[in-house]
Tab-separated table of C-alpha atoms and ligand atoms in Angstrom:
chain	number	residue	atom	x	y	z
A	1	UNK	CA	-178.571	-18.190	14.768
A	2	UNK	CA	-175.124	-18.961	14.891
A	3	UNK	CA	-174.512	-19.722	18.481
A	4	UNK	CA	-173.409	-22.741	19.964
A	5	UNK	CA	-173.898	-25.038	22.925
A	6	UNK	CA	-173.302	-23.677	26.223
A	7	UNK	CA	-173.275	-20.042	24.761
A	8	UNK	CA	-175.590	-19.166	28.208
A	9	UNK	CA	-172.655	-19.898	30.320
A	10	UNK	CA	-170.546	-17.962	27.995
A	11	UNK	CA	-172.920	-14.779	27.764
A	12	UNK	CA	-173.273	-14.959	31.819
A	13	UNK	CA	-169.542	-15.137	32.049
A	14	UNK	CA	-168.979	-12.448	29.820
A	15	UNK	CA	-171.643	-10.039	31.286
A	16	UNK	CA	-169.422	-10.522	34.527
A	17	UNK	CA	-166.349	-9.713	33.084
A	18	UNK	CA	-168.155	-6.515	31.257
A	19	UNK	CA	-169.738	-5.298	34.447
A	20	UNK	CA	-166.121	-5.919	36.626
A	21	UNK	CA	-164.256	-2.693	37.918
A	22	UNK	CA	-160.874	-2.956	36.121
A	23	UNK	CA	-162.349	-5.939	34.364
A	24	UNK	CA	-161.156	-8.636	36.958
A	25	UNK	CA	-163.258	-11.272	37.809
A	26	UNK	CA	-162.487	-13.478	40.619
A	27	UNK	CA	-162.767	-17.326	40.411
A	28	UNK	CA	-164.831	-17.478	43.418
A	29	UNK	CA	-167.191	-15.028	42.193
A	30	UNK	CA	-167.798	-16.919	38.796
A	31	UNK	CA	-168.409	-20.325	41.318
A	32	UNK	CA	-170.958	-18.560	43.174
A	33	UNK	CA	-172.566	-16.972	40.195
A	34	UNK	CA	-172.485	-19.849	38.089
A	35	UNK	CA	-173.455	-22.221	40.938
A	36	UNK	CA	-170.317	-24.353	40.145
A	37	UNK	CA	-167.206	-25.913	41.377
A	38	UNK	CA	-163.602	-24.098	40.967
A	39	UNK	CA	-162.417	-26.774	38.609
A	40	UNK	CA	-165.593	-26.291	36.716
A	41	UNK	CA	-164.747	-22.356	36.421
A	42	UNK	CA	-161.335	-23.412	35.375
A	43	UNK	CA	-162.806	-25.418	32.407
A	44	UNK	CA	-165.219	-22.659	31.587
A	45	UNK	CA	-162.327	-19.958	31.280
A	46	UNK	CA	-160.193	-22.826	29.284
A	47	UNK	CA	-163.347	-22.821	26.881
A	48	UNK	CA	-163.336	-19.069	26.458
A	49	UNK	CA	-159.708	-19.486	25.383
A	50	UNK	CA	-160.345	-21.883	22.922
A	51	UNK	CA	-163.082	-19.550	21.653
A	52	UNK	CA	-160.059	-17.127	20.902
A	53	UNK	CA	-160.537	-15.184	24.065
A	54	UNK	CA	-156.968	-13.895	25.621
A	55	UNK	CA	-157.666	-14.420	29.284
A	56	UNK	CA	-155.395	-13.381	32.088
A	57	UNK	CA	-155.034	-15.045	35.446
A	58	UNK	CA	-153.564	-12.654	38.229
A	59	UNK	CA	-153.044	-13.852	41.816
A	60	UNK	CA	-155.416	-12.545	44.275
A	61	UNK	CA	-157.265	-10.403	41.397
A	62	UNK	CA	-158.936	-13.274	39.534
A	63	UNK	CA	-159.185	-13.587	35.615
A	64	UNK	CA	-159.389	-10.796	33.137
A	65	UNK	CA	-159.921	-10.500	29.334
A	66	UNK	CA	-157.188	-9.375	27.539
A	67	UNK	CA	-158.251	-9.686	24.080
A	68	UNK	CA	-161.605	-10.911	22.426
A	69	UNK	CA	-161.750	-12.851	19.118
A	70	UNK	CA	-162.697	-10.954	15.955
A	71	UNK	CA	-166.266	-11.880	16.010
A	72	UNK	CA	-169.248	-9.746	16.105
A	73	UNK	CA	-171.905	-12.013	17.988
A	74	UNK	CA	-174.033	-10.444	20.746
A	75	UNK	CA	-171.340	-11.667	23.112
A	76	UNK	CA	-168.442	-9.956	21.708
A	77	UNK	CA	-170.356	-6.879	21.356
A	78	UNK	CA	-171.706	-6.922	24.764
A	79	UNK	CA	-168.486	-7.153	26.446
A	80	UNK	CA	-167.467	-3.712	26.954
A	81	UNK	CA	-170.469	-2.260	25.566
A	82	UNK	CA	-170.861	1.302	26.863
A	83	UNK	CA	-174.725	2.205	25.894
A	84	UNK	CA	-177.844	2.027	27.220
A	85	UNK	CA	-180.122	0.618	24.337
A	86	UNK	CA	-178.204	0.704	21.142
A	87	UNK	CA	-176.803	-2.710	20.454
A	88	UNK	CA	-178.274	-3.912	23.499
A	89	UNK	CA	-180.086	-6.548	21.594
A	90	UNK	CA	-178.196	-8.245	18.798
A	91	UNK	CA	-179.604	-10.522	16.126
A	92	UNK	CA	-176.298	-11.961	15.028
A	93	UNK	CA	-176.502	-14.060	11.427
A	94	UNK	CA	-173.905	-16.045	10.007
A	95	UNK	CA	-175.139	-15.389	6.552
A	96	UNK	CA	-177.823	-13.219	4.977
A	97	UNK	CA	-178.973	-11.735	1.823
A	98	UNK	CA	-179.240	-8.255	3.696
A	99	UNK	CA	-179.371	-7.083	6.977
A	100	UNK	CA	-181.345	-4.374	5.913
A	101	UNK	CA	-184.356	-6.944	5.076
A	102	UNK	CA	-184.015	-8.431	8.521
A	103	UNK	CA	-184.061	-5.813	10.153
A	104	UNK	CA	-187.165	-3.900	8.483
A	105	UNK	CA	-188.858	-7.323	9.288
A	106	UNK	CA	-188.166	-7.360	12.905
A	107	UNK	CA	-189.088	-3.497	13.333
A	108	UNK	CA	-192.291	-4.283	11.610
A	109	UNK	CA	-192.544	-6.845	14.464
A	110	UNK	CA	-191.701	-4.344	16.973
A	111	UNK	CA	-188.152	-5.079	17.958
A	112	UNK	CA	-187.296	-2.629	20.107
A	113	UNK	CA	-185.289	0.663	19.342
A	114	UNK	CA	-181.363	-0.033	19.267
A	115	UNK	CA	-181.851	-3.620	18.192
A	116	UNK	CA	-179.127	-4.076	15.643
A	117	UNK	CA	-178.902	-6.997	13.138
A	118	UNK	CA	-175.520	-8.155	12.293
A	119	UNK	CA	-174.162	-10.477	9.724
A	120	UNK	CA	-170.888	-12.096	9.250
A	121	UNK	CA	-171.826	-12.767	5.453
A	122	UNK	CA	-174.039	-10.689	3.145
A	123	UNK	CA	-174.818	-12.267	0.099
A	124	UNK	CA	-176.796	-9.301	-1.695
A	125	UNK	CA	-175.885	-6.239	0.134
A	126	UNK	CA	-177.696	-3.143	-0.727
A	127	UNK	CA	-176.157	-0.062	-1.587
A	128	UNK	CA	-177.621	3.539	-2.165
A	129	UNK	CA	-179.620	4.389	-5.712
A	130	UNK	CA	-180.182	0.616	-6.294
A	131	UNK	CA	-176.422	-0.431	-6.309
A	132	UNK	CA	-175.217	-3.220	-4.960
A	133	UNK	CA	-172.923	-3.199	-1.875
A	134	UNK	CA	-170.082	-5.926	-1.855
A	135	UNK	CA	-168.258	-7.167	1.199
A	136	UNK	CA	-165.789	-9.591	2.324
A	137	UNK	CA	-166.883	-12.270	4.431
A	138	UNK	CA	-165.650	-12.109	8.286
A	139	UNK	CA	-163.702	-8.861	7.319
A	140	UNK	CA	-166.485	-6.405	7.199
A	141	UNK	CA	-169.012	-4.976	9.352
A	142	UNK	CA	-172.311	-5.258	7.726
A	143	UNK	CA	-175.141	-4.022	10.253
A	144	UNK	CA	-178.597	-2.568	10.289
A	145	UNK	CA	-180.073	-0.369	13.108
A	146	UNK	CA	-183.547	0.218	14.060
A	147	UNK	CA	-184.311	3.714	15.567
A	148	UNK	CA	-187.809	4.954	16.288
A	149	UNK	CA	-187.550	8.618	16.775
A	150	UNK	CA	-190.860	10.403	16.974
A	151	UNK	CA	-190.589	12.895	13.932
A	152	UNK	CA	-191.705	13.563	10.498
A	153	UNK	CA	-190.243	11.523	7.689
A	154	UNK	CA	-188.507	14.697	6.017
A	155	UNK	CA	-186.087	14.943	9.026
A	156	UNK	CA	-184.716	11.128	8.140
A	157	UNK	CA	-181.806	12.325	6.445
A	158	UNK	CA	-180.471	14.149	9.104
A	159	UNK	CA	-180.003	10.691	10.742
A	160	UNK	CA	-177.966	9.642	8.088
A	161	UNK	CA	-175.721	12.555	8.592
A	162	UNK	CA	-175.573	11.825	12.356
A	163	UNK	CA	-174.649	8.166	11.645
A	164	UNK	CA	-171.785	9.409	9.214
A	165	UNK	CA	-170.227	11.678	12.162
A	166	UNK	CA	-170.612	8.920	14.472
A	167	UNK	CA	-168.580	6.557	12.510
A	168	UNK	CA	-166.058	9.058	11.656
A	169	UNK	CA	-165.916	9.574	15.702
A	170	UNK	CA	-165.542	5.866	16.237
A	171	UNK	CA	-162.924	5.643	13.340
A	172	UNK	CA	-160.730	8.061	15.336
A	173	UNK	CA	-160.737	5.765	18.557
A	174	UNK	CA	-159.898	2.810	16.572
A	175	UNK	CA	-157.252	4.393	13.871
A	176	UNK	CA	-154.986	7.012	13.443
A	177	UNK	CA	-155.838	7.688	9.876
A	178	UNK	CA	-158.046	10.450	8.962
A	179	UNK	CA	-161.522	9.632	7.989
A	180	UNK	CA	-163.356	12.299	5.820
A	181	UNK	CA	-167.187	12.617	5.010
A	182	UNK	CA	-168.458	12.851	1.167
A	183	UNK	CA	-171.831	14.221	0.999
A	184	UNK	CA	-174.501	12.583	1.753
A	185	UNK	CA	-173.088	9.640	3.294
A	186	UNK	CA	-169.781	8.165	2.105
A	187	UNK	CA	-166.661	8.016	4.431
A	188	UNK	CA	-163.417	7.896	2.863
A	189	UNK	CA	-159.871	7.664	3.520
A	190	UNK	CA	-157.246	8.945	1.696
A	191	UNK	CA	-159.724	9.675	-1.133
A	192	UNK	CA	-161.217	5.756	-1.344
A	193	UNK	CA	-164.341	4.696	0.400
A	194	UNK	CA	-164.413	2.795	3.550
A	195	UNK	CA	-167.856	3.469	4.894
A	196	UNK	CA	-171.382	2.928	3.234
A	197	UNK	CA	-174.760	4.144	4.833
A	198	UNK	CA	-178.099	3.298	3.603
A	199	UNK	CA	-180.896	4.821	5.469
A	200	UNK	CA	-184.371	3.426	5.051
A	201	UNK	CA	-188.019	4.277	6.696
A	202	UNK	CA	-191.084	2.728	7.694
A	203	UNK	CA	-193.431	5.670	7.833
A	204	UNK	CA	-196.613	7.288	8.042
A	205	UNK	CA	-197.121	10.780	6.310
A	206	UNK	CA	-196.648	12.496	9.212
A	207	UNK	CA	-194.426	10.041	11.297
A	208	UNK	CA	-191.693	7.654	11.569
A	209	UNK	CA	-192.423	4.209	12.606
A	210	UNK	CA	-189.000	3.232	12.039
A	211	UNK	CA	-185.791	4.174	10.575
A	212	UNK	CA	-183.175	1.519	9.456
A	213	UNK	CA	-179.466	2.444	9.304
A	214	UNK	CA	-177.473	0.002	7.293
A	215	UNK	CA	-173.572	0.672	7.629
A	216	UNK	CA	-171.158	-1.316	5.847
A	217	UNK	CA	-167.683	-0.826	6.827
A	218	UNK	CA	-164.480	-2.293	4.742
A	219	UNK	CA	-162.384	-3.045	8.019
A	220	UNK	CA	-159.884	-6.061	7.645
A	221	UNK	CA	-160.192	-6.814	3.717
A	222	UNK	CA	-156.647	-6.529	1.953
A	223	UNK	CA	-156.113	-5.222	-1.610
A	224	UNK	CA	-156.833	-8.844	-3.310
A	225	UNK	CA	-159.932	-9.026	-1.680
A	226	UNK	CA	-161.712	-6.461	-3.713
A	227	UNK	CA	-163.546	-6.793	-6.889
A	228	UNK	CA	-161.363	-5.348	-9.916
A	229	UNK	CA	-164.044	-2.989	-10.586
A	230	UNK	CA	-164.003	-1.140	-7.084
A	231	UNK	CA	-160.134	-1.291	-6.287
A	232	UNK	CA	-159.329	1.959	-7.319
A	233	UNK	CA	-162.363	3.671	-5.523
A	234	UNK	CA	-162.396	1.459	-2.235
A	235	UNK	CA	-160.461	0.371	0.508
A	236	UNK	CA	-160.225	-1.015	4.167
A	237	UNK	CA	-159.130	0.286	7.237
A	238	UNK	CA	-156.607	-2.240	7.440
A	239	UNK	CA	-154.897	-1.287	3.811
A	240	UNK	CA	-155.138	2.423	5.183
A	241	UNK	CA	-153.775	2.102	8.527
A	242	UNK	CA	-151.762	-1.022	8.421
A	243	UNK	CA	-153.288	-2.729	11.259
A	244	UNK	CA	-155.879	-5.403	11.900
A	245	UNK	CA	-158.845	-4.091	13.936
A	246	UNK	CA	-161.075	-5.970	16.457
A	247	UNK	CA	-164.827	-5.460	14.721
A	248	UNK	CA	-166.458	-5.595	17.713
A	249	UNK	CA	-164.800	-3.163	19.579
A	250	UNK	CA	-165.349	-0.771	16.514
A	251	UNK	CA	-169.063	-1.409	16.511
A	252	UNK	CA	-169.006	-0.644	20.168
A	253	UNK	CA	-167.088	2.707	19.648
A	254	UNK	CA	-170.102	3.553	16.819
A	255	UNK	CA	-172.929	2.769	18.969
A	256	UNK	CA	-171.538	4.722	21.959
A	257	UNK	CA	-170.951	7.687	19.806
A	258	UNK	CA	-174.426	7.092	17.949
A	259	UNK	CA	-176.449	6.840	20.944
A	260	UNK	CA	-174.529	10.157	22.889
A	261	UNK	CA	-175.286	12.158	19.740
A	262	UNK	CA	-178.764	10.687	19.001
A	263	UNK	CA	-179.979	11.472	22.321
A	264	UNK	CA	-178.315	15.137	21.964
A	265	UNK	CA	-180.154	15.204	18.589
A	266	UNK	CA	-183.357	14.294	20.256
A	267	UNK	CA	-183.096	16.872	22.773
A	268	UNK	CA	-181.398	19.969	20.954
A	269	UNK	CA	-182.138	19.141	17.337
A	270	UNK	CA	-179.805	19.115	14.329
A	271	UNK	CA	-177.566	22.053	14.812
A	272	UNK	CA	-174.654	20.614	16.994
A	273	UNK	CA	-174.456	17.591	14.599
A	274	UNK	CA	-174.485	19.814	11.437
A	275	UNK	CA	-171.447	21.641	13.097
A	276	UNK	CA	-169.459	18.485	13.627
A	277	UNK	CA	-170.531	16.978	10.079
A	278	UNK	CA	-169.526	20.394	8.630
A	279	UNK	CA	-166.322	19.969	10.060
A	280	UNK	CA	-165.710	16.367	8.667
A	281	UNK	CA	-166.966	17.112	5.334
A	282	UNK	CA	-164.273	16.966	2.557
A	283	UNK	CA	-166.378	19.222	0.168
A	284	UNK	CA	-167.486	22.226	1.921
A	285	UNK	CA	-165.849	25.315	-0.126
A	286	UNK	CA	-165.078	23.156	-2.881
A	287	UNK	CA	-166.140	22.806	-6.260
A	288	UNK	CA	-167.926	19.705	-6.950
A	289	UNK	CA	-170.210	18.187	-9.455
A	290	UNK	CA	-173.847	16.682	-8.324
A	291	UNK	CA	-175.228	14.044	-10.280
A	292	UNK	CA	-178.950	13.691	-9.405
A	293	UNK	CA	-181.307	10.777	-11.430
A	294	UNK	CA	-182.308	13.612	-13.763
A	295	UNK	CA	-179.799	16.135	-14.264
A	296	UNK	CA	-176.006	17.384	-13.405
A	297	UNK	CA	-175.105	20.713	-11.604
A	298	UNK	CA	-171.597	22.177	-10.867
A	299	UNK	CA	-170.831	24.489	-8.083
A	300	UNK	CA	-169.284	25.339	-5.180
A	301	UNK	CA	-170.478	23.228	-1.798
A	302	UNK	CA	-171.785	25.990	0.957
A	303	UNK	CA	-172.591	23.607	3.693
A	304	UNK	CA	-175.591	21.649	4.455
A	305	UNK	CA	-178.897	23.472	5.736
A	306	UNK	CA	-180.216	22.882	9.145
A	307	UNK	CA	-182.272	20.113	8.011
A	308	UNK	CA	-179.287	18.475	6.220
A	309	UNK	CA	-179.867	19.528	2.700
A	310	UNK	CA	-176.633	20.287	0.688
A	311	UNK	CA	-176.059	23.800	-0.385
A	312	UNK	CA	-174.375	24.221	-4.007
A	313	UNK	CA	-173.711	27.646	-5.403
A	314	UNK	CA	-173.397	27.790	-8.971
A	315	UNK	CA	-171.423	30.040	-11.093
A	316	UNK	CA	-173.752	32.883	-11.160
A	317	UNK	CA	-174.231	32.952	-7.437
A	318	UNK	CA	-177.335	31.030	-7.576
A	319	UNK	CA	-177.939	28.598	-4.524
A	320	UNK	CA	-179.463	25.075	-4.939
A	321	UNK	CA	-180.567	22.454	-2.712
A	322	UNK	CA	-179.288	19.180	-3.319
A	323	UNK	CA	-181.509	16.454	-1.404
A	324	UNK	CA	-180.157	13.409	-3.227
A	325	UNK	CA	-177.276	12.910	-5.800
A	326	UNK	CA	-173.552	11.381	-6.041
A	327	UNK	CA	-171.096	14.082	-5.762
A	328	UNK	CA	-167.776	14.454	-7.607
A	329	UNK	CA	-165.029	16.448	-5.724
B	1	BTN	C1	-173.793	2.712	-0.061
B	1	BTN	O1	-172.988	3.539	-0.097
B	1	BTN	O2	-174.374	2.731	-1.248
B	1	BTN	C2	-174.473	2.432	1.069
B	1	BTN	C3	-173.968	0.832	1.527
B	1	BTN	C4	-175.031	0.099	2.653
B	1	BTN	C5	-174.460	-0.903	3.053
B	1	BTN	C6	-175.026	-1.467	4.312
B	1	BTN	S1	-173.977	-3.131	4.770
B	1	BTN	C7	-175.588	-3.570	5.912
B	1	BTN	C8	-176.700	-3.139	5.228
B	1	BTN	N1	-177.174	-3.931	4.424
B	1	BTN	C9	-177.399	-3.831	3.462
B	1	BTN	O3	-177.930	-4.504	2.614
B	1	BTN	N2	-176.725	-2.865	2.934
B	1	BTN	C10	-176.765	-1.766	4.141
């Protein structure tokens, strides 16, 4: 699973840093916790540095991690994670066909709610409407989150909208470029797509067993990384913001907002999420074309219903409910 020898010590160390007030951990505390000499502590810190962590040493205060490497293993996700259950169990994979497939499998095997599968490389990424999802190895976020809400399957689309809102909030935390939502679940920057969300279900007729929420984010890719056919429609956070972004930090912010909104959703329903969603949505009040598998509909977007279904008003004033489509703004 891509982890290395000595990772148990590293995990313990990183755990200490992530729990430390102000981030400082003394050499003595490390030596006590790991049951090793001060020289060994120094060696472990050197190991961290070699692995790409920037560690500061301050007299009397101890060590502090200033920057972590741009990796997305369980360790980097854990360091600084502010959630109770989302992302508390991470299955990291170097290379997979699709994180959705693995998440579905472990969800079936009873993986706890909040478990995520994260991959450094995805070879056969899946998109909505049977499309494929391409992502650049090491420069993207490709992950699938397992939730187990006790609710009927018809409500699952609301979770997709909740995810889109959470990602927009997280993007606000890590970049200054505005992100907009294009119904139902694309996130755009300056009119180009940076995030795709794919929600899949394991359910009985009246009860969800698990929801697998797949998120694909173009983070640090540069223009040359995109295949010719998507260059005009896709972009990355780095291209739009001009900055390299630490993927683990972005993932943590997503988990933080998702957990908060998910708890709120379970307690108070979809209304508060709907209001946030509408405030971030690009198309509310605009004329759009919605293409479903069987028809094309033009009209003005009124908003979404309390169930998360798109409301479209045609030229004759008839209001249509659109459950699934591609829209052109
Ligand atoms: C879309 O916009 O069509 C949705 C794209 C979803 C891509 C993500 S990447 C992680 C997860 N694994 C997949 O195979 N797909 C989703």
